[in-house]
CSV table of C-alpha atoms in Angstrom, one decimal:
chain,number,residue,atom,x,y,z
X,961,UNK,CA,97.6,80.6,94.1
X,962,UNK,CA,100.1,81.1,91.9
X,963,UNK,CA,98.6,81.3,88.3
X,964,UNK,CA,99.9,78.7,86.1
X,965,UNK,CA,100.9,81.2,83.2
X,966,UNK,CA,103.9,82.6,85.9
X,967,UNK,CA,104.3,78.9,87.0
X,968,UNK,CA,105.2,77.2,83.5
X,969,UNK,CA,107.8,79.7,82.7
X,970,UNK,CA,109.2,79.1,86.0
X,971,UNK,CA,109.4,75.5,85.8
X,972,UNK,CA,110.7,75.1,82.6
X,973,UNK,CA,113.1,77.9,83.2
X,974,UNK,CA,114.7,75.4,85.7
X,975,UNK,CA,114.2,72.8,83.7
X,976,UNK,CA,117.2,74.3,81.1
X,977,UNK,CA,118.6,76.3,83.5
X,978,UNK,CA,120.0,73.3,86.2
X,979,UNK,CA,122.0,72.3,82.5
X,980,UNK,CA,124.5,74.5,84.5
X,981,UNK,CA,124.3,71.8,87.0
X,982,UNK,CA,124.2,68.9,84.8
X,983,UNK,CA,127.1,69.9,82.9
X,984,UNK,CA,129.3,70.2,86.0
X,985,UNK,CA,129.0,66.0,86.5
X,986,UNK,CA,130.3,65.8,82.9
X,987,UNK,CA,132.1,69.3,82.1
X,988,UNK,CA,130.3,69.5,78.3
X,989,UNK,CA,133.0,66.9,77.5
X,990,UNK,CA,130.3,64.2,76.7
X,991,UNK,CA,131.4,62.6,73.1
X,992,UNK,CA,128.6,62.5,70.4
X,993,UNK,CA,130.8,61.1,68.1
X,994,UNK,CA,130.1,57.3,67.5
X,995,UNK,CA,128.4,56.1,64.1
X,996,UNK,CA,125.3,57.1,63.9
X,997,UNK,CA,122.7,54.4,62.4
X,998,UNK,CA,119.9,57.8,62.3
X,999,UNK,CA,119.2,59.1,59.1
X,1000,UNK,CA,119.7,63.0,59.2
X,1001,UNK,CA,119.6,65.5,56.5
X,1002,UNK,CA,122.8,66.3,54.3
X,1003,UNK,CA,123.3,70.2,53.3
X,1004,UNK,CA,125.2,72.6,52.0
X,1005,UNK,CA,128.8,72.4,53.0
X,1006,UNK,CA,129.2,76.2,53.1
X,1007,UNK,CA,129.5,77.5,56.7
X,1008,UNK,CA,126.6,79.0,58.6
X,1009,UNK,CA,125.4,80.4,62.1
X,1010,UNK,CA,122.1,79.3,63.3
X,1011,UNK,CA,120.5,81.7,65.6
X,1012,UNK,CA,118.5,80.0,68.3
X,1013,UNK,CA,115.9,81.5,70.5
X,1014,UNK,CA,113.6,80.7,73.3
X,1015,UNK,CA,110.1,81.3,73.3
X,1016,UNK,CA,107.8,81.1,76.7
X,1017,UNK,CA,110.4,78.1,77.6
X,1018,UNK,CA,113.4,80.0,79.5
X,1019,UNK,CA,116.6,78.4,78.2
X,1020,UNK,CA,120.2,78.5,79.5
X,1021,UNK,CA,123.3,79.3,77.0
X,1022,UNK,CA,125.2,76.2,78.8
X,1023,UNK,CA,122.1,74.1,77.8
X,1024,UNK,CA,122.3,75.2,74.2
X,1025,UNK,CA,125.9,74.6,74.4
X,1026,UNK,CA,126.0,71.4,75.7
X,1027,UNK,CA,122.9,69.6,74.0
X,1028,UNK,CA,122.4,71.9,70.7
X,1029,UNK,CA,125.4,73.5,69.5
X,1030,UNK,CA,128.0,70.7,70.3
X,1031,UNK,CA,126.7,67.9,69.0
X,1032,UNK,CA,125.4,69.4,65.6
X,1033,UNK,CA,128.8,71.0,65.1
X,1034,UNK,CA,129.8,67.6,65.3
X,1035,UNK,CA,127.5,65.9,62.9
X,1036,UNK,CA,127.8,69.4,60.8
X,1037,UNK,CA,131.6,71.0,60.7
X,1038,UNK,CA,130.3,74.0,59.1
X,1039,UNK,CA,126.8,74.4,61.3
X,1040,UNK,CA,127.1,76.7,64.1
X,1041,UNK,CA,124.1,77.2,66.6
X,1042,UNK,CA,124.3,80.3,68.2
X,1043,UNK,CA,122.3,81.1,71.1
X,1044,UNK,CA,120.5,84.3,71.6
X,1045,UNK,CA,119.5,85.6,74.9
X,1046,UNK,CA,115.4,86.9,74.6
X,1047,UNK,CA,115.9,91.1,75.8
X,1048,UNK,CA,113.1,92.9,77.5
X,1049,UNK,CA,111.3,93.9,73.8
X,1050,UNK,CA,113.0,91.7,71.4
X,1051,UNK,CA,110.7,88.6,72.7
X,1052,UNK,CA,109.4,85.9,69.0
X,1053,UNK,CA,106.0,88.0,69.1
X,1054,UNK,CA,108.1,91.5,68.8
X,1055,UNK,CA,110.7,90.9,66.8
X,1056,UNK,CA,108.1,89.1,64.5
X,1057,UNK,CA,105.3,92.3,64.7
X,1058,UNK,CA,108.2,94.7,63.9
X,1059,UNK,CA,109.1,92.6,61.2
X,1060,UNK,CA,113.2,92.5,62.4
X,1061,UNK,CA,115.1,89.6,61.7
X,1062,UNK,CA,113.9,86.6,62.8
X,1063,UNK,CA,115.5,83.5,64.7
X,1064,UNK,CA,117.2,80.4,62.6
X,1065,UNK,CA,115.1,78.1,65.7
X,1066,UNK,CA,113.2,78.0,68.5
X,1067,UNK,CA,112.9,76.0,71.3
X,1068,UNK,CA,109.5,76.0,73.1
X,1069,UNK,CA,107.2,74.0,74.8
X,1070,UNK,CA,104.1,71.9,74.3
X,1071,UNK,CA,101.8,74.7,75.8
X,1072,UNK,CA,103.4,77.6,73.8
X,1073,UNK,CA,103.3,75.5,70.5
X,1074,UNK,CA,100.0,76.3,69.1
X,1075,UNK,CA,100.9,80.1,69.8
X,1076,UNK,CA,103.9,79.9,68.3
X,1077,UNK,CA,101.9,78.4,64.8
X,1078,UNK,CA,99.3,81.3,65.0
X,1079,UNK,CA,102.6,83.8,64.7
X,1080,UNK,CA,103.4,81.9,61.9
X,1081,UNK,CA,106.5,81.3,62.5
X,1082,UNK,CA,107.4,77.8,62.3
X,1083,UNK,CA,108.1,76.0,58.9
X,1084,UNK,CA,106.3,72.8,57.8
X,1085,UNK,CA,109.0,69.9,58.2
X,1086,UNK,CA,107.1,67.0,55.9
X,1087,UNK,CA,108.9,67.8,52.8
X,1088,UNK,CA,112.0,68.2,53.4
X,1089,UNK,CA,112.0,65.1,56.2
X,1090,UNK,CA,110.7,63.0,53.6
X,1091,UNK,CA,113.0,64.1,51.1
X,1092,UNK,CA,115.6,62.5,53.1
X,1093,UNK,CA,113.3,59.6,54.6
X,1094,UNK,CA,114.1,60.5,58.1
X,1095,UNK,CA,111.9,57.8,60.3
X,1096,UNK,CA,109.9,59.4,62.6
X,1097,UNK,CA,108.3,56.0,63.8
X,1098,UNK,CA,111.6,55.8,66.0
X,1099,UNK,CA,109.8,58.8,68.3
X,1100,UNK,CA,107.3,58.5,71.1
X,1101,UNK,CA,104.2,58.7,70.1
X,1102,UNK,CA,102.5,61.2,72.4
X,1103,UNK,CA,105.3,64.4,71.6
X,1104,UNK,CA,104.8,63.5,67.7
X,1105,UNK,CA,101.4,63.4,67.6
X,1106,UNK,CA,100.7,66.3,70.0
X,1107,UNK,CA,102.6,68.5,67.4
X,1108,UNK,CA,101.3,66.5,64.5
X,1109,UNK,CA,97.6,67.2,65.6
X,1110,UNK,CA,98.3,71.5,65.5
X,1111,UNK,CA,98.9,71.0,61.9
X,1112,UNK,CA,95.4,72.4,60.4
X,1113,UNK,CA,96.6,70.8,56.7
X,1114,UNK,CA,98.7,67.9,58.1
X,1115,UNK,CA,101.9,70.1,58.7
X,1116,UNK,CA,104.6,69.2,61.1
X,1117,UNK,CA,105.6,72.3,62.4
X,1118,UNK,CA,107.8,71.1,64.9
X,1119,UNK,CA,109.7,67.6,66.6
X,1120,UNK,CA,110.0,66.8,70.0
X,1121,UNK,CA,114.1,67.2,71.6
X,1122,UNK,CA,112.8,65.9,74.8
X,1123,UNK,CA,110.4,65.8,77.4
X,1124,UNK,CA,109.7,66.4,81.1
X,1125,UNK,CA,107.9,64.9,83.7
X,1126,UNK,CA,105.6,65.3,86.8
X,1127,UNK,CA,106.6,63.3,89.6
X,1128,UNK,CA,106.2,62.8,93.4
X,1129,UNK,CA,109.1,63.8,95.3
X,1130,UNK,CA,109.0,62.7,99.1
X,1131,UNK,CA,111.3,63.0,102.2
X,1132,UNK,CA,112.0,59.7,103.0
X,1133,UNK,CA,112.4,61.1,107.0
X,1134,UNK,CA,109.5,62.1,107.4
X,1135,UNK,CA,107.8,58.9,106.5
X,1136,UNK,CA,110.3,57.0,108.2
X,1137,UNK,CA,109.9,59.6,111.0
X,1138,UNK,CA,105.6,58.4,111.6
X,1139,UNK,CA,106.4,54.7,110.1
X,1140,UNK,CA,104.1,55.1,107.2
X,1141,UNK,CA,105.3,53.4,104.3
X,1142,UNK,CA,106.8,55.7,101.3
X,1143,UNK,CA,104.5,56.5,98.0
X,1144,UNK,CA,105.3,53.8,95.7
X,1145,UNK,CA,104.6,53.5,91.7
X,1146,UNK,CA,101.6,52.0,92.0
X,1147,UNK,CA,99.0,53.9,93.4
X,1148,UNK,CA,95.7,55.5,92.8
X,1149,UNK,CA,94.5,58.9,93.9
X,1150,UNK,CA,92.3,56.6,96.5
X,1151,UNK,CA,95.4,55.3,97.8
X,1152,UNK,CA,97.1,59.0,98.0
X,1153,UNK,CA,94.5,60.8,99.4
X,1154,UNK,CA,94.3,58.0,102.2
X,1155,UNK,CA,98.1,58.7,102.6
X,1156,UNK,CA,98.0,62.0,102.5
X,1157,UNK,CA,95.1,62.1,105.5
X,1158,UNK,CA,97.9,59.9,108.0
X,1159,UNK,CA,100.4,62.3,107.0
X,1160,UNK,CA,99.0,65.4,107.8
X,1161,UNK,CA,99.4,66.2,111.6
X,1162,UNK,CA,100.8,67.7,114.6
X,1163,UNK,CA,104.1,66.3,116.4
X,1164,UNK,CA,106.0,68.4,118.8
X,1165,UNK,CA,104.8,71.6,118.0
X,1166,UNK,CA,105.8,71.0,114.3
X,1167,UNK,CA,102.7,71.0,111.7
X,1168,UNK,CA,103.2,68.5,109.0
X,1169,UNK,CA,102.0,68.5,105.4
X,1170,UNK,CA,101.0,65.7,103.8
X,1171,UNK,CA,100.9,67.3,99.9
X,1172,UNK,CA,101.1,69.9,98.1
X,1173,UNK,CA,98.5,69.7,95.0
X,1174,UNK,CA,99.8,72.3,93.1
X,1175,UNK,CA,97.5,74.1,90.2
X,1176,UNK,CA,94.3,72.6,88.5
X,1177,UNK,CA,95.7,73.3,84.7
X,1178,UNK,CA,98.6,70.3,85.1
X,1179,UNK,CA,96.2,67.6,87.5
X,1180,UNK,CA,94.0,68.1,84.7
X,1181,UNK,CA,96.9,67.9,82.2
X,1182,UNK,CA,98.0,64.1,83.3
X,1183,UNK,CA,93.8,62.9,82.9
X,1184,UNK,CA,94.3,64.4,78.9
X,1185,UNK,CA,91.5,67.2,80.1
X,1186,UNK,CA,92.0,70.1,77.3
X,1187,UNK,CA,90.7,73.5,78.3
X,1188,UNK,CA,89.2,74.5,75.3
X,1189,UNK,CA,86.7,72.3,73.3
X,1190,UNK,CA,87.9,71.7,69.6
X,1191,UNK,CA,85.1,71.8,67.8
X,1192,UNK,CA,83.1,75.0,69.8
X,1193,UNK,CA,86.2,76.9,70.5
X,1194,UNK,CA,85.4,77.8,73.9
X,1195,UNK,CA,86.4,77.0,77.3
X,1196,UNK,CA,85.4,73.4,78.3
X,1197,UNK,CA,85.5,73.3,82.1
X,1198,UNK,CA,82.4,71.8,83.3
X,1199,UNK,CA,83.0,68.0,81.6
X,1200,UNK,CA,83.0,65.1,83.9
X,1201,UNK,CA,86.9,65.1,83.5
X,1202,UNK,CA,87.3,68.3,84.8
X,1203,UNK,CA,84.7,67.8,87.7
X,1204,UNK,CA,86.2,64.9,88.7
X,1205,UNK,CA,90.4,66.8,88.8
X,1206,UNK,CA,88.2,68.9,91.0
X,1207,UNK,CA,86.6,66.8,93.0
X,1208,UNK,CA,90.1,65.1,94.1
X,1209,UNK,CA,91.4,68.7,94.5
X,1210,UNK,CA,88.7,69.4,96.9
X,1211,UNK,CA,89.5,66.1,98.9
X,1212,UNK,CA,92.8,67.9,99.4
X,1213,UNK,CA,91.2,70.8,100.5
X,1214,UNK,CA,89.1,69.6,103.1
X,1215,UNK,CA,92.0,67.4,104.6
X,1216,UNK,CA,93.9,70.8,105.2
X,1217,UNK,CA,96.1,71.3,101.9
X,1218,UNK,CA,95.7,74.5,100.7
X,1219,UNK,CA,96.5,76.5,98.1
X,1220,UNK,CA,99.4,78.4,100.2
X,1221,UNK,CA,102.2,75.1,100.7
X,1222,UNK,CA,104.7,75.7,98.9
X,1223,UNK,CA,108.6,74.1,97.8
X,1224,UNK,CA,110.0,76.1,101.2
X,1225,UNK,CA,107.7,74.0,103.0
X,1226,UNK,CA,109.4,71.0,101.3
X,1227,UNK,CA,113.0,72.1,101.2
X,1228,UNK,CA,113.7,74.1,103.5
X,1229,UNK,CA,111.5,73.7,106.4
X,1230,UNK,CA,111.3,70.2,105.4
X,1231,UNK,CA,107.4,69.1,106.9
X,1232,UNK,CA,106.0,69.0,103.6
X,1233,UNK,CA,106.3,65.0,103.3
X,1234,UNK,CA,105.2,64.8,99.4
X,1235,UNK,CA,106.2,67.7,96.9
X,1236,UNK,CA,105.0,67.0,93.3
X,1237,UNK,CA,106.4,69.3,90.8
X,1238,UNK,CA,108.0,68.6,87.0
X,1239,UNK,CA,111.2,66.7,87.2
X,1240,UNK,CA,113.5,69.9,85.8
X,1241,UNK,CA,112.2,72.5,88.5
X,1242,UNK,CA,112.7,69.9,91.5
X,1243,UNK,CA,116.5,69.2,90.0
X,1244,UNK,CA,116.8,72.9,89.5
X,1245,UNK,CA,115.2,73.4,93.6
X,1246,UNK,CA,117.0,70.7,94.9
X,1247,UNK,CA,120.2,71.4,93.6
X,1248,UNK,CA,120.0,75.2,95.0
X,1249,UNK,CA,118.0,74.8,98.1
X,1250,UNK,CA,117.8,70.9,99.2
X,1251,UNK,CA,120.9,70.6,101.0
X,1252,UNK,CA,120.6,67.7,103.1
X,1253,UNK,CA,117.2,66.8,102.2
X,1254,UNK,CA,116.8,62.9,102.2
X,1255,UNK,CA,114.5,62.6,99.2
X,1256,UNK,CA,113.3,60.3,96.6
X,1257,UNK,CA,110.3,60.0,93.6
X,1258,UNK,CA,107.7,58.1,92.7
X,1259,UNK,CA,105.5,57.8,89.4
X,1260,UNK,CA,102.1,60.7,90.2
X,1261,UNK,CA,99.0,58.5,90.8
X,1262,UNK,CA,96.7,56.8,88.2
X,1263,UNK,CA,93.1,57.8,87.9
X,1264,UNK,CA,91.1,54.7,88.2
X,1265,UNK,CA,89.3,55.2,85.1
X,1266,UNK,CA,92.8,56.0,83.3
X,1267,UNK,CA,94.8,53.3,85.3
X,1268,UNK,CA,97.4,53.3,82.5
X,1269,UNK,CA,98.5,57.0,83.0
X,1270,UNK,CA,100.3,58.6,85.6
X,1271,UNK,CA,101.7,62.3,85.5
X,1272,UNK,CA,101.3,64.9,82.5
X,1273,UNK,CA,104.8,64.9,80.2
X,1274,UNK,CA,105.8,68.5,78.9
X,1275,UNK,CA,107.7,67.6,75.5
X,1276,UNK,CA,110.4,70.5,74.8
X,1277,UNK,CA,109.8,71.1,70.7
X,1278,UNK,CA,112.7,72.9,68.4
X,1279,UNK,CA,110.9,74.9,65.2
X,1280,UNK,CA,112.9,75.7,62.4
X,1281,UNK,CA,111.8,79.2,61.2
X,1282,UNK,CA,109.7,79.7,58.0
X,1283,UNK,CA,111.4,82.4,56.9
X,1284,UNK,CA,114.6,81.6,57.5
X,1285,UNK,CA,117.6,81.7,54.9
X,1286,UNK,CA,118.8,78.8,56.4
X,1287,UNK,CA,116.2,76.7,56.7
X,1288,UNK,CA,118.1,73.6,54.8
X,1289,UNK,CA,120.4,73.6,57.7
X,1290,UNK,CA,118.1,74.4,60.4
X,1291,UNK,CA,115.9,71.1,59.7
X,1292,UNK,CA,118.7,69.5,59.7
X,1293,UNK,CA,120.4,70.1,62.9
X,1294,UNK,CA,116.7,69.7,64.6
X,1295,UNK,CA,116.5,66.2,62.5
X,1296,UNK,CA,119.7,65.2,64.3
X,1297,UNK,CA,118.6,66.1,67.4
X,1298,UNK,CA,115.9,64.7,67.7
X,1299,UNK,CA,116.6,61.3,66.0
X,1300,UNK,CA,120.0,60.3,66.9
X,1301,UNK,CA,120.5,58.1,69.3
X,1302,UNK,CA,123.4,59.2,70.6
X,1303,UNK,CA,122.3,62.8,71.1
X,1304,UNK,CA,119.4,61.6,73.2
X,1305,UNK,CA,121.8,59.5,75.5
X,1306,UNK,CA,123.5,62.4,76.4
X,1307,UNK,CA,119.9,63.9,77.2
X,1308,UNK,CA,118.6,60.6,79.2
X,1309,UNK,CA,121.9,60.6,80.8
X,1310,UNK,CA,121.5,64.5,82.1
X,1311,UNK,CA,118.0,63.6,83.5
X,1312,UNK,CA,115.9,64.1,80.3
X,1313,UNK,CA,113.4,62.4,79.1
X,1314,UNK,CA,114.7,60.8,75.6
X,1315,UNK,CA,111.9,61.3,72.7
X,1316,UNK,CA,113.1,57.8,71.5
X,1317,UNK,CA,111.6,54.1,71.9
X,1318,UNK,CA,114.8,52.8,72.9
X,1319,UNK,CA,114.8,50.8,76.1
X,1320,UNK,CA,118.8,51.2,76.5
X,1321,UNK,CA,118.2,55.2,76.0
X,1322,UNK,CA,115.8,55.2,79.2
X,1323,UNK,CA,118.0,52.8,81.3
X,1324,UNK,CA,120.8,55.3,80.8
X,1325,UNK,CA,118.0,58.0,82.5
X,1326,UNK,CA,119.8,60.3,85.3
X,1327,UNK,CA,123.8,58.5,85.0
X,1328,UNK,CA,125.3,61.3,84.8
X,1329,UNK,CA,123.1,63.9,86.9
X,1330,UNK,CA,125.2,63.3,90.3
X,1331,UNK,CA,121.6,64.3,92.2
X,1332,UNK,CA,119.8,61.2,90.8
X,1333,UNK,CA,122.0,58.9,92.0
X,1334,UNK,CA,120.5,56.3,94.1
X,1335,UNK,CA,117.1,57.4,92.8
X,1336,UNK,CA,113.8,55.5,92.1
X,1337,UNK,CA,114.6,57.0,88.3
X,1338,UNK,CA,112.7,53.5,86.7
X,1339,UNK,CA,109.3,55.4,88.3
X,1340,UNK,CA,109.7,57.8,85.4
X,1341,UNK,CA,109.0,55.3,82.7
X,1342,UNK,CA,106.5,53.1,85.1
X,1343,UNK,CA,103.7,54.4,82.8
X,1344,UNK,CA,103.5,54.6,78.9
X,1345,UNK,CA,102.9,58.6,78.0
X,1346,UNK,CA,99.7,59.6,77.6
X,1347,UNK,CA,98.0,61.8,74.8
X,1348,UNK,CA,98.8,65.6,75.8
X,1349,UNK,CA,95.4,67.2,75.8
X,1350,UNK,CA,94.0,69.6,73.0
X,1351,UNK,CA,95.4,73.1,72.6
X,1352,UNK,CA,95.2,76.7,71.2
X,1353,UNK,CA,96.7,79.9,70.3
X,1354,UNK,CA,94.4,81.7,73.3
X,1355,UNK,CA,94.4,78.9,75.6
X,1356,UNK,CA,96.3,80.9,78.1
X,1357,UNK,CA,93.5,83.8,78.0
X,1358,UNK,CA,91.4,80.7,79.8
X,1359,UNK,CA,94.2,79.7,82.8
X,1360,UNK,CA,92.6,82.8,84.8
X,1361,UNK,CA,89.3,81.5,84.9
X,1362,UNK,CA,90.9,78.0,85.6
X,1363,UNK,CA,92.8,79.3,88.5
X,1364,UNK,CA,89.8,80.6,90.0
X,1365,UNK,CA,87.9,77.2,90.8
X,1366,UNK,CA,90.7,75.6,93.2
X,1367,UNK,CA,90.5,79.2,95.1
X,1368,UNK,CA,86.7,78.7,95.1
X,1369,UNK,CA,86.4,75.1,96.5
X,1370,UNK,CA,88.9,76.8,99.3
X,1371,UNK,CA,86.0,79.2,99.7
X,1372,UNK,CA,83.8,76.8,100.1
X,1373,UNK,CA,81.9,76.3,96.8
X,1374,UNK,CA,80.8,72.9,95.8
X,1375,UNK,CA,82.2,71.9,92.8
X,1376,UNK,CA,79.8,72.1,89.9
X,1377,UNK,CA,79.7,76.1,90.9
X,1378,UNK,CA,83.2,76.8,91.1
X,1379,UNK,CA,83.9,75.1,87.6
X,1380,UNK,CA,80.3,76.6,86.3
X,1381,UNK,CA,82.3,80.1,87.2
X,1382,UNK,CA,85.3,79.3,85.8
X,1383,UNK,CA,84.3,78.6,82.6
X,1384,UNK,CA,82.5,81.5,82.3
X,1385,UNK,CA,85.6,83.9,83.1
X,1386,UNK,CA,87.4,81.9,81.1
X,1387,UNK,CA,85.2,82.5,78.1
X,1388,UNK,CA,84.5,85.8,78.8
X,1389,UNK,CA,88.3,86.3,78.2
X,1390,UNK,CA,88.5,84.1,75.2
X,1391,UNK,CA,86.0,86.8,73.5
X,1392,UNK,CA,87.7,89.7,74.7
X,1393,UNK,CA,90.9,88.7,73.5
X,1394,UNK,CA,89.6,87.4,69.4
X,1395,UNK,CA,87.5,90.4,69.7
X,1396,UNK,CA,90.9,92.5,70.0
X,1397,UNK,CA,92.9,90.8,66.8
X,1398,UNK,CA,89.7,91.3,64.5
């Protein structure tokens, strides 16, 4: 299995990455440029360069280009983000232990967030937001909160520019192919595992595969499951909530899916009938291996104790450094960002997920990403968001142990002992890791 820690930075390095893509259906050439009812920051009119680097979250320079530096040089004349490509030693954690110059911003994700915070890097937003009474009620809940909650003293160390998604992507042949009808946006892991057990068979010499369940740490994500408990500090893995992710894993397992499908199976062999995977790796893999796949998506399956929740959301956060001598016009730009509405057209419109309420910001989802055309793209707001689980600077010293309980269940554990050994890797290199920084 590949372990989630290599996985995320994957993923999300397509998910910025395909901008290169995304861009071509428009040619940067998108106008930000109507009247904007938001309420941003005003700053110093002198002119300044913004550094901007990613952390954990790979990032393209077109991206930054298209969704960063071009519209905030619009709003801000004399603001200019600059993007900074991360070199093999010059990563946020080095340049920050070597005590170099440190990055203007940040972009990162929800899982690298609370590491991020234990660097002390980001700087607390509140003031100056309220300063210039920027409304943050006009944001999702679940990517405000989620930052809002790593704040040990109320701070606000961050605010969503977008978020991702995990979906189902199917080929519509093969379905077509046995006459089974095609995953819709209403179903419940009962329903998918039944679908999954008609799909997965033999026909001229060809084996086909029904799913593909990916890694425990994101089905556990899209139930809320947090790996580490807040109050003890330690791994978590033998709740009911993580029993149960397993138990539906292992339902997998014994229908024949194991741990070694993978997207080739899906795109270029083309007998893996469902493929879920975050919405900006699949654009980013179909855009360089799909070819003449004949595909289409569907909203992830509810839990039937959470029937309101369907596939974890990854928000993409921008931090404004702490440090920073231009942290007037840092807040700023990520104020704009994030809160104007015509800013997170153009991201809805290039197949991200908009941090705002707005209904006509979501219908605008995917028009001007040429792949999505003709897509089931209203399955990606089927479901409201859900509330991203608890997190921590060491999480990640706990995905080993995680990654060892789908393997186990392969192995033919029952469930209780391969989460029972989990947990105790996974705390066993919690310790070993605080033991280190003391």
């Amino acid at each position: 299995m590949i372990s989630f820690r290599k996985k995320m930075v994957g993923a999300v390095s397509l998910v910025l990455l395909i901008a290169t893509m995304a861009s071509c259906s428009s040619a940067n050439k998108d106008p930000v440029n109507r009247m904007d009812p938001s309420k941003t920051l005003e700053t110093n009119s002198e002119p300044v360069t913004l550094k901007l680097m990613w952390f954990n979250t790979l990032v393209a320079k077109e991206a930054v280009e298209q969704f960063i530096s071009v519209p905030v040089k619009q709003r801000y004349p004399h603001i200019t983000v600059e993007f900074v490509d991360v070199k093999p030693g010059a990563s946020l954690p080095d340049l920050i232990s070597t005590g170099q110059s440190l990055p203007d911003l940040v972009i990162t994700d929800y899982s690298n967030l609370s590491t991020a915070i234990d660097l002390k890097y980001p700087s607390d937003l509140n003031e100056a937001l309220r300063a210039s009474k920027v409304d943050l009620n006009v944001l999702e809940a679940s990517p405000l909160e989620g930052v809002r909650a790593l704040g040990a003293k109320g701070e606000l160390y961050g605010l969503p520019l977008y978020m991702d998604k995990y979906m189902m992507f199917y080929n519509k042949d093969i379905f077509e192919q046995f006459a089974i009808p095609a995953p819709t946006t209403d179903m419940s892991y009962t329903d998918l595992i039944a679908l999954v057990k008609r799909l997965t068979r033999s026909e001229g010499g060809i084996k086909y595969l029904g799913y593909r369940w990916g890694d425990l740490y994101t089905f556990g994500s899209q139930l809320g499951l947090p790996v580490i408990n807040a109050k003890t500090g330690k791994a978590d893995l033998q709740s009911d909530g993580w029993k149960r992710a397993l138990s539906l894993m292992k339902e997998m397992v014994d229908l024949g899916i194991d741990n070694k499908i993978t997207h080739e199976h899906f795109f270029k062999e083309k007998r893996l009938a469902i493929y879920p995977q975050w919405m900006g790796a699949a654009y980013g893999l179909i855009a360089q291996e799909g070819g003449a796949l004949n595909w289409d998506m569907a909203a992830m399956p509810y839990s039937s104790n959470q029937p309101l929740t369907s596939g974890p959301t990854k928000p993409i956060y921008l931090l404004a450094s702490a440090a920073g001598k231009h942290k007037e016009q840092a807040i700023a730009a990520i104020s704009y960002l994030v809160t104007s509405p015509d800013v997170q057209t153009l991201l809805s419109q290039h197949g991200r997920i908009s941090v705002l309420k707005d209904k006509s910001i979501q219908q605008q989802f995917g028009t001007k990403l040429q792949l999505l055309q003709g897509k089931n793209t209203s399955a990606v707001f089927k479901y409201p968001f859900g509330k991203l689980p608890n997190t921590t600077a060491y999480e990640s010293q706990a995905w080993d142990g995680l990654d060892m309980a789908p393997i186990a269940i392969i192995e033919g554990a029952d469930v209780n002992t391969a989460l029972r050994k989990a947990e105790e890797k996974a705390n066993k290199d919690i310790d070993t890791y605080l033991s280190s920084r003391k």
